[in-house]
XYZ file of N, CA, C and O in Angstrom:
628
model
N 0.807 -1.187 0.000
C 0.000 0.000 0.000
C 0.864 1.272 0.000
O 0.530 2.250 -0.654
N 1.971 1.226 0.775
C 2.856 2.388 0.834
C 3.497 2.657 -0.526
O 3.677 3.800 -0.917
N 3.826 1.584 -1.253
C 4.427 1.747 -2.578
C 3.427 2.387 -3.539
O 3.790 3.230 -4.350
N 2.177 1.986 -3.418
C 1.148 2.566 -4.270
C 0.968 4.068 -3.989
O 0.859 4.877 -4.895
N 0.945 4.446 -2.703
C 0.819 5.859 -2.339
C 2.042 6.657 -2.810
O 1.919 7.800 -3.225
N 3.215 6.037 -2.720
C 4.428 6.706 -3.169
C 4.372 6.967 -4.678
O 4.703 8.061 -5.145
N 3.928 5.969 -5.473
C 3.792 6.151 -6.914
C 2.732 7.205 -7.246
O 2.907 8.010 -8.160
N 1.654 7.189 -6.500
C 0.613 8.193 -6.701
C 1.148 9.600 -6.414
O 0.869 10.544 -7.144
N 1.957 9.704 -5.349
C 2.583 10.986 -5.022
C 3.474 11.458 -6.175
O 3.430 12.622 -6.566
N 4.269 10.574 -6.718
C 5.147 10.927 -7.827
C 4.345 11.400 -9.037
O 4.689 12.391 -9.675
N 3.285 10.685 -9.349
C 2.481 11.061 -10.502
C 1.781 12.399 -10.317
O 1.760 13.228 -11.218
N 1.225 12.636 -9.160
C 0.432 13.830 -8.942
C 1.259 15.101 -8.722
O 0.845 16.188 -9.087
N 2.429 14.945 -8.134
C 3.183 16.146 -7.769
C 4.423 16.397 -8.624
O 4.802 17.541 -8.845
N 5.052 15.372 -9.115
C 6.268 15.573 -9.890
C 6.017 15.659 -11.390
O 6.757 16.332 -12.095
N 4.991 14.990 -11.875
C 4.688 15.043 -13.294
C 4.400 16.463 -13.792
O 4.918 16.869 -14.836
N 3.625 17.273 -13.070
C 3.401 18.648 -13.550
C 4.696 19.468 -13.646
O 4.795 20.376 -14.460
N 5.685 19.167 -12.816
C 6.949 19.901 -12.904
C 7.626 19.683 -14.253
O 8.251 20.591 -14.794
N 7.514 18.491 -14.790
C 8.095 18.213 -16.098
C 7.372 18.934 -17.223
O 7.941 19.196 -18.274
N 6.115 19.266 -17.021
C 5.344 19.957 -18.046
C 5.615 21.456 -18.081
O 5.250 22.128 -19.037
N 6.252 22.003 -17.067
C 6.505 23.443 -17.028
C 7.474 23.890 -18.112
O 7.437 25.024 -18.547
N 8.353 23.023 -18.554
C 9.336 23.395 -19.567
C 8.822 23.245 -20.991
O 9.512 23.579 -21.928
N 7.615 22.755 -21.142
C 7.059 22.540 -22.466
C 6.466 23.859 -22.972
O 5.792 24.571 -22.252
N 6.743 24.177 -24.218
C 6.216 25.400 -24.815
C 5.627 25.073 -26.174
O 6.133 24.221 -26.892
N 4.587 25.760 -26.532
C 3.927 25.519 -27.807
C 4.501 26.354 -28.940
O 4.229 26.110 -30.094
N 5.270 27.405 -28.604
C 5.729 28.328 -29.629
C 7.109 28.833 -29.255
O 7.540 28.729 -28.116
N 7.794 29.376 -30.219
C 9.103 29.954 -29.989
C 8.922 31.349 -29.404
O 8.538 32.283 -30.096
N 9.192 31.503 -28.102
C 8.988 32.779 -27.427
C 10.180 33.716 -27.565
O 10.154 34.823 -27.049
N 11.245 33.290 -28.214
C 12.447 34.107 -28.316
C 12.577 34.757 -29.681
O 13.668 34.939 -30.187
N 11.471 35.126 -30.295
C 11.545 35.729 -31.617
C 11.284 37.227 -31.539
O 10.502 37.704 -30.743
N 11.992 37.946 -32.380
C 11.838 39.396 -32.467
C 10.997 39.691 -33.701
O 11.261 39.155 -34.773
N 9.975 40.532 -33.575
C 9.138 40.826 -34.747
C 9.924 41.565 -35.829
O 10.894 42.266 -35.540
N 9.481 41.404 -37.053
C 10.116 42.072 -38.186
C 9.572 43.498 -38.268
O 8.627 43.779 -38.997
N 10.165 44.382 -37.470
C 9.760 45.777 -37.428
C 11.004 46.659 -37.486
O 12.102 46.228 -37.170
N 10.803 47.890 -37.916
C 11.859 48.900 -37.919
C 11.375 50.097 -37.126
O 10.178 50.362 -37.039
N 12.315 50.834 -36.555
C 12.009 52.075 -35.865
C 12.651 53.226 -36.616
O 13.795 53.128 -37.051
N 11.899 54.297 -36.770
C 12.424 55.486 -37.435
C 12.089 56.712 -36.589
O 10.979 56.845 -36.094
N 13.092 57.592 -36.443
C 12.895 58.845 -35.720
C 13.140 60.000 -36.676
O 14.169 60.043 -37.354
N 12.183 60.911 -36.754
C 12.332 62.127 -37.554
C 12.918 63.204 -36.644
O 12.296 63.586 -35.657
N 14.120 63.653 -36.984
C 14.856 64.611 -36.152
C 15.078 65.888 -36.951
O 15.434 65.831 -38.128
N 14.880 67.042 -36.293
C 15.138 68.316 -36.963
C 15.871 69.261 -36.013
O 15.842 69.090 -34.800
N 16.526 70.252 -36.608
C 17.238 71.247 -35.829
C 18.743 71.050 -35.812
O 19.462 71.799 -35.170
N 19.223 70.037 -36.503
C 20.654 69.771 -36.511
C 21.133 69.290 -37.865
O 20.355 69.155 -38.808
N 22.429 69.034 -37.948
C 23.066 68.522 -39.156
C 23.639 67.153 -38.818
O 24.394 67.017 -37.851
N 23.294 66.125 -39.604
C 23.788 64.772 -39.349
C 24.966 64.482 -40.263
O 24.858 64.574 -41.482
N 26.102 64.119 -39.658
C 27.305 63.725 -40.378
C 27.916 62.543 -39.630
O 28.198 62.646 -38.429
N 28.104 61.415 -40.331
C 28.727 60.220 -39.742
C 28.077 59.818 -38.414
O 28.751 59.633 -37.400
N 26.774 59.695 -38.414
C 25.994 59.262 -37.248
C 26.097 60.202 -36.046
O 25.867 59.789 -34.917
N 26.464 61.429 -36.259
C 26.499 62.439 -35.201
C 25.635 63.610 -35.635
O 25.712 64.068 -36.767
N 24.807 64.100 -34.706
C 23.961 65.257 -34.976
C 24.658 66.484 -34.388
O 24.916 66.544 -33.187
N 24.971 67.437 -35.256
C 25.583 68.696 -34.827
C 24.477 69.727 -34.646
O 23.629 69.897 -35.517
N 24.497 70.414 -33.500
C 23.469 71.408 -33.202
C 24.132 72.622 -32.560
O 25.095 72.494 -31.805
N 23.615 73.807 -32.876
C 24.140 75.053 -32.323
C 23.623 75.220 -30.900
O 22.433 75.024 -30.630
N 24.536 75.594 -29.995
C 24.144 75.830 -28.596
C 23.043 76.894 -28.560
O 23.155 77.945 -29.180
N 21.982 76.583 -27.836
C 20.846 77.492 -27.724
C 19.721 77.196 -28.694
O 18.598 77.643 -28.500
N 19.995 76.429 -29.749
C 18.962 76.025 -30.710
C 18.394 74.666 -30.288
O 19.146 73.779 -29.883
N 17.087 74.483 -30.380
C 16.519 73.193 -29.967
C 16.798 72.086 -30.988
O 16.834 72.328 -32.196
N 17.015 70.894 -30.486
C 17.071 69.689 -31.308
C 15.764 68.954 -31.042
O 15.429 68.676 -29.887
N 15.005 68.675 -32.089
C 13.663 68.136 -31.916
C 13.540 66.747 -32.524
O 13.926 66.529 -33.665
N 13.030 65.818 -31.716
C 12.593 64.529 -32.243
C 11.122 64.744 -32.563
O 10.281 64.816 -31.672
N 10.823 64.920 -33.851
C 9.461 65.244 -34.268
C 8.511 64.066 -34.115
O 7.348 64.249 -33.762
N 8.999 62.867 -34.401
C 8.149 61.679 -34.316
C 9.019 60.430 -34.278
O 10.102 60.399 -34.852
N 8.525 59.410 -33.586
C 9.117 58.071 -33.639
C 8.040 57.159 -34.190
O 6.921 57.118 -33.680
N 8.388 56.448 -35.258
C 7.415 55.600 -35.948
C 7.824 54.143 -35.916
O 9.003 53.819 -36.068
N 6.832 53.282 -35.766
C 7.018 51.841 -35.882
C 6.658 51.439 -37.306
O 5.524 51.659 -37.742
N 7.621 50.885 -38.029
C 7.375 50.378 -39.382
C 7.239 48.863 -39.231
O 8.223 48.154 -39.008
N 6.011 48.380 -39.351
C 5.678 46.998 -39.035
C 5.572 46.172 -40.318
O 4.727 46.431 -41.157
N 6.432 45.151 -40.453
C 6.419 44.265 -41.621
C 5.778 42.909 -41.320
O 5.826 42.014 -42.149
N 5.204 42.744 -40.125
C 4.674 41.440 -39.723
C 3.265 41.182 -40.233
O 2.828 40.040 -40.249
N 2.525 42.225 -40.587
C 1.132 42.052 -40.977
C 0.208 41.946 -39.782
O -0.993 41.710 -39.936
N 0.730 42.113 -38.571
C -0.083 42.055 -37.355
C -0.058 43.429 -36.690
O 0.819 44.237 -36.955
N -1.040 43.668 -35.827
C -1.104 44.953 -35.138
C 0.103 45.139 -34.230
O 0.558 44.197 -33.579
N 0.595 46.372 -34.177
C 1.728 46.687 -33.326
C 1.663 48.119 -32.852
O 0.977 48.955 -33.452
N 2.374 48.410 -31.773
C 2.398 49.763 -31.216
C 3.644 49.935 -30.365
O 4.295 48.950 -29.987
N 3.942 51.188 -30.079
C 5.037 51.522 -29.181
C 4.466 51.926 -27.835
O 3.369 52.471 -27.750
N 5.242 51.688 -26.784
C 4.845 52.124 -25.450
C 5.453 53.485 -25.136
O 5.888 54.212 -26.032
N 5.520 53.821 -23.882
C 6.061 55.100 -23.420
C 7.533 55.203 -23.802
O 8.315 54.299 -23.551
N 7.906 56.328 -24.420
C 9.284 56.555 -24.829
C 9.990 57.340 -23.731
O 9.516 58.393 -23.302
N 11.123 56.813 -23.258
C 11.917 57.470 -22.226
C 13.189 58.023 -22.855
O 13.949 57.280 -23.483
N 13.398 59.322 -22.687
C 14.572 59.997 -23.245
C 15.613 60.212 -22.157
O 15.279 60.625 -21.038
N 16.873 59.945 -22.499
C 17.987 60.162 -21.574
C 19.076 60.940 -22.292
O 19.341 60.709 -23.471
N 19.701 61.849 -21.562
C 20.827 62.619 -22.086
C 22.025 62.351 -21.197
O 21.948 62.557 -19.973
N 23.098 61.893 -21.800
C 24.315 61.540 -21.059
C 23.979 60.597 -19.903
O 24.431 60.767 -18.773
N 23.116 59.611 -20.169
C 22.728 58.530 -19.263
C 21.857 58.987 -18.092
O 21.719 58.268 -17.113
N 21.259 60.163 -18.184
C 20.326 60.623 -17.161
C 18.973 60.865 -17.815
O 18.893 61.514 -18.856
N 17.904 60.341 -17.207
C 16.558 60.492 -17.766
C 16.172 61.973 -17.741
O 16.303 62.648 -16.712
N 15.711 62.469 -18.903
C 15.328 63.881 -18.999
C 13.866 64.071 -19.383
O 13.375 65.194 -19.370
N 13.178 62.989 -19.729
C 11.772 63.150 -20.066
C 11.165 61.904 -20.668
O 11.868 60.941 -20.976
N 9.842 61.938 -20.801
C 9.098 60.839 -21.411
C 8.050 61.399 -22.347
O 7.570 62.515 -22.172
N 7.707 60.599 -23.333
C 6.634 60.934 -24.258
C 5.628 59.795 -24.198
O 5.971 58.640 -24.467
N 4.398 60.129 -23.831
C 3.404 59.099 -23.542
C 2.556 58.671 -24.722
O 2.019 57.578 -24.730
N 2.371 59.546 -25.700
C 1.480 59.233 -26.813
C 2.150 59.551 -28.152
O 3.062 60.364 -28.225
N 1.661 58.894 -29.204
C 2.181 59.137 -30.549
C 1.936 60.583 -30.913
O 0.922 61.140 -30.519
N 2.836 61.230 -31.564
C 3.988 60.741 -32.318
C 5.278 60.639 -31.508
O 6.349 60.487 -32.074
N 5.207 60.707 -30.174
C 6.349 60.509 -29.284
C 7.446 61.547 -29.493
O 8.629 61.247 -29.414
N 7.062 62.783 -29.767
C 8.031 63.845 -30.000
C 8.660 64.341 -28.713
O 8.167 64.112 -27.603
N 9.787 65.033 -28.889
C 10.520 65.572 -27.744
C 11.420 66.690 -28.232
O 12.016 66.592 -29.301
N 11.528 67.760 -27.451
C 12.409 68.860 -27.822
C 13.506 68.986 -26.777
O 13.230 69.135 -25.580
N 14.748 68.929 -27.230
C 15.909 69.045 -26.355
C 16.409 70.484 -26.394
O 16.834 70.969 -27.446
N 16.348 71.167 -25.266
C 16.846 72.526 -25.148
C 18.361 72.445 -24.935
O 18.828 71.873 -23.958
N 19.124 73.032 -25.842
C 20.586 72.939 -25.769
C 21.222 74.148 -25.086
O 22.453 74.232 -25.020
N 20.435 75.064 -24.558
C 20.977 76.279 -23.944
C 21.925 75.988 -22.782
O 22.918 76.683 -22.586
N 21.602 74.982 -21.987
C 22.410 74.685 -20.801
C 23.436 73.581 -21.038
O 24.103 73.162 -20.091
N 23.552 73.103 -22.265
C 24.526 72.051 -22.550
C 25.895 72.649 -22.839
O 26.011 73.693 -23.476
N 26.914 71.965 -22.373
C 28.281 72.392 -22.667
C 28.587 72.115 -24.130
O 28.069 71.158 -24.722
N 29.423 72.959 -24.714
C 29.875 72.722 -26.080
C 30.685 71.429 -26.080
O 31.521 71.202 -25.210
N 30.384 70.557 -27.050
C 31.089 69.279 -27.142
C 30.127 68.121 -27.294
O 28.933 68.310 -27.532
N 30.652 66.892 -27.145
C 29.826 65.702 -27.398
C 28.877 65.364 -26.250
O 29.193 65.562 -25.080
N 27.713 64.853 -26.631
C 26.705 64.369 -25.687
C 26.066 63.130 -26.303
O 26.253 62.838 -27.490
N 25.295 62.405 -25.493
C 24.702 61.150 -25.937
C 23.226 61.134 -25.560
O 22.873 61.166 -24.384
N 22.347 61.103 -26.565
C 20.902 61.071 -26.358
C 20.378 59.683 -26.705
O 20.736 59.132 -27.749
N 19.557 59.115 -25.832
C 18.922 57.830 -26.120
C 17.416 57.966 -25.958
O 16.924 58.777 -25.171
N 16.707 57.151 -26.710
C 15.258 57.020 -26.587
C 14.979 55.522 -26.514
O 15.394 54.770 -27.390
N 14.324 55.102 -25.452
C 14.024 53.681 -25.247
C 12.519 53.509 -25.068
O 11.881 54.325 -24.406
N 11.988 52.421 -25.649
C 10.554 52.184 -25.567
C 10.249 50.699 -25.737
O 10.976 49.997 -26.422
N 9.147 50.219 -25.108
C 8.696 48.862 -25.395
C 8.027 48.810 -26.766
O 7.417 49.779 -27.206
N 8.181 47.656 -27.431
C 7.573 47.437 -28.739
C 6.596 46.275 -28.590
O 6.985 45.176 -28.195
N 5.338 46.549 -28.882
C 4.274 45.545 -28.761
C 3.798 45.143 -30.149
O 3.376 45.998 -30.928
N 3.855 43.836 -30.461
C 3.318 43.302 -31.706
C 2.546 42.031 -31.349
O 3.042 41.183 -30.597
N 1.342 41.900 -31.886
C 0.488 40.745 -31.602
C 1.227 39.449 -31.950
O 1.877 39.337 -32.993
N 1.140 38.453 -31.072
C 1.734 37.124 -31.209
C 3.257 37.118 -31.085
O 3.903 36.133 -31.459
N 3.850 38.174 -30.575
C 5.291 38.234 -30.340
C 5.522 38.651 -28.890
O 4.707 39.368 -28.310
N 6.645 38.243 -28.304
C 6.937 38.717 -26.950
C 7.241 40.215 -26.973
O 7.592 40.779 -28.010
N 7.108 40.862 -25.833
C 7.420 42.284 -25.745
C 8.916 42.465 -25.989
O 9.745 41.796 -25.387
N 9.240 43.357 -26.900
C 10.636 43.678 -27.196
C 10.883 45.138 -26.847
O 9.965 45.840 -26.438
N 12.115 45.578 -27.013
C 12.450 46.966 -26.687
C 13.156 47.629 -27.840
O 14.014 47.037 -28.485
N 12.761 48.860 -28.101
C 13.376 49.661 -29.147
C 14.303 50.687 -28.535
O 14.037 51.212 -27.455
N 15.403 50.948 -29.233
C 16.408 51.888 -28.723
C 16.922 52.749 -29.866
O 17.233 52.242 -30.944
N 17.007 54.039 -29.605
C 17.714 54.971 -30.483
C 18.898 55.493 -29.690
O 18.744 55.921 -28.547
N 20.061 55.466 -30.290
C 21.264 56.041 -29.685
C 21.755 57.128 -30.630
O 22.116 56.838 -31.770
N 21.761 58.358 -30.145
C 22.080 59.491 -31.002
C 23.260 60.259 -30.403
O 23.159 60.791 -29.290
N 24.369 60.288 -31.130
C 25.507 61.109 -30.720
C 25.204 62.548 -31.100
O 24.814 62.829 -32.230
N 25.387 63.445 -30.151
C 25.133 64.870 -30.381
C 26.430 65.629 -30.136
O 27.141 65.359 -29.161
N 26.715 66.576 -31.003
C 27.854 67.459 -30.808
C 27.337 68.890 -30.819
O 26.859 69.373 -31.839
N 27.398 69.551 -29.663
C 26.940 70.934 -29.538
C 28.098 71.848 -29.941
O 29.210 71.711 -29.430
N 27.814 72.761 -30.880
C 28.833 73.709 -31.343
C 28.453 75.118 -30.902
O 27.294 75.395 -30.595
N 29.437 76.010 -30.878
C 29.242 77.367 -30.357
C 28.326 78.219 -31.235
O 27.441 78.896 -30.742
N 28.542 78.203 -32.551
C 27.667 78.987 -33.433
C 27.499 78.296 -34.790
O 28.134 77.291 -35.072
N 26.614 78.855 -35.614
C 26.232 78.224 -36.880
C 27.401 78.061 -37.839
O 27.388 77.164 -38.678
N 28.419 78.882 -37.713
C 29.578 78.752 -38.610
C 30.378 77.479 -38.321
O 31.179 77.041 -39.151
N 30.164 76.872 -37.152
C 30.860 75.626 -36.791
C 30.134 74.375 -37.287
O 30.646 73.268 -37.149
N 28.933 74.540 -37.850
C 28.179 73.392 -38.362
C 28.810 72.880 -39.656
O 29.257 73.680 -40.485
N 28.816 71.558 -39.857
C 29.372 71.000 -41.097
C 28.394 71.000 -42.269
O 28.539 70.233 -43.205
N 27.378 71.826 -42.235
C 26.373 71.895 -43.299
C 25.169 72.679 -42.810
O 25.198 73.311 -41.760
N 24.095 72.617 -43.565
C 22.861 73.309 -43.206
C 21.921 72.367 -42.447
O 21.762 71.208 -42.838
N 21.289 72.844 -41.361
C 20.321 72.006 -40.647
C 19.182 71.573 -41.562
O 18.668 72.370 -42.344
N 18.819 70.316 -41.459
C 17.731 69.762 -42.272
C 17.101 68.591 -41.525
O 17.775 67.897 -40.765
N 15.818 68.370 -41.739
C 15.171 67.198 -41.129
C 15.837 65.907 -41.599
O 16.220 65.783 -42.759
N 15.977 64.965 -40.689
C 16.659 63.701 -40.974
C 15.870 62.558 -40.369
O 15.244 62.713 -39.323
N 15.934 61.395 -40.986
C 15.332 60.188 -40.444
C 16.449 59.283 -39.937
O 17.364 58.925 -40.686
N 16.381 58.925 -38.653
C 17.366 58.038 -38.040
C 16.713 56.686 -37.763
O 15.527 56.604 -37.506
N 17.512 55.635 -37.784
C 17.011 54.282 -37.539
C 17.337 53.829 -36.122
O 18.392 54.158 -35.582
N 16.420 53.058 -35.564
C 16.621 52.502 -34.226
C 16.823 50.996 -34.293
O 16.800 50.390 -35.362
N 17.013 50.408 -33.135
C 17.273 48.976 -33.003
C 16.179 48.360 -32.160
O 15.791 48.922 -31.128
N 15.674 47.193 -32.570
C 14.688 46.452 -31.791
C 15.364 45.179 -31.302
O 16.000 44.462 -32.074
N 15.261 44.926 -29.987
C 15.922 43.756 -29.420
C 15.012 43.076 -28.394
O 14.008 43.637 -27.969
N 15.411 41.869 -28.032
C 14.666 41.133 -27.016
C 14.905 41.767 -25.651
O 15.875 42.490 -25.458
N 14.053 41.442 -24.742
C 14.185 41.966 -23.373
C 15.479 41.540 -22.777
O 16.033 40.538 -22.959
């Protein structure tokens, strides 16, 4: 009788543990999406945005370009400058204006991070990394300011 109870215990309590590792789908897939940021107020040269001190650098919009054929959206976009959070954008088009008046002349690093939601895919994260070089006046710019589209990266959590 004790052997029977022991076998019953094994079946009822240990068998479900073996089922926890079973999965019906590949949960480690990244959706086929692209991120694009429309940036204005600066000059882009070799992946660096040059901006005149005192002039705003504006992220006009961040767009999800979805190639999966399924519904997708972006979550709250968090902006950081030199690794310190400086703001968030809660709704589309996720724009942000960076005031450069108080920035020192020289290089800075702006990031925008957001969750990426696509139906039937795990939650992923999108990242924009933008090198910024603040210059003293317009004569130091390597060209004329023009709107630019920058690409972001989508990765697993």
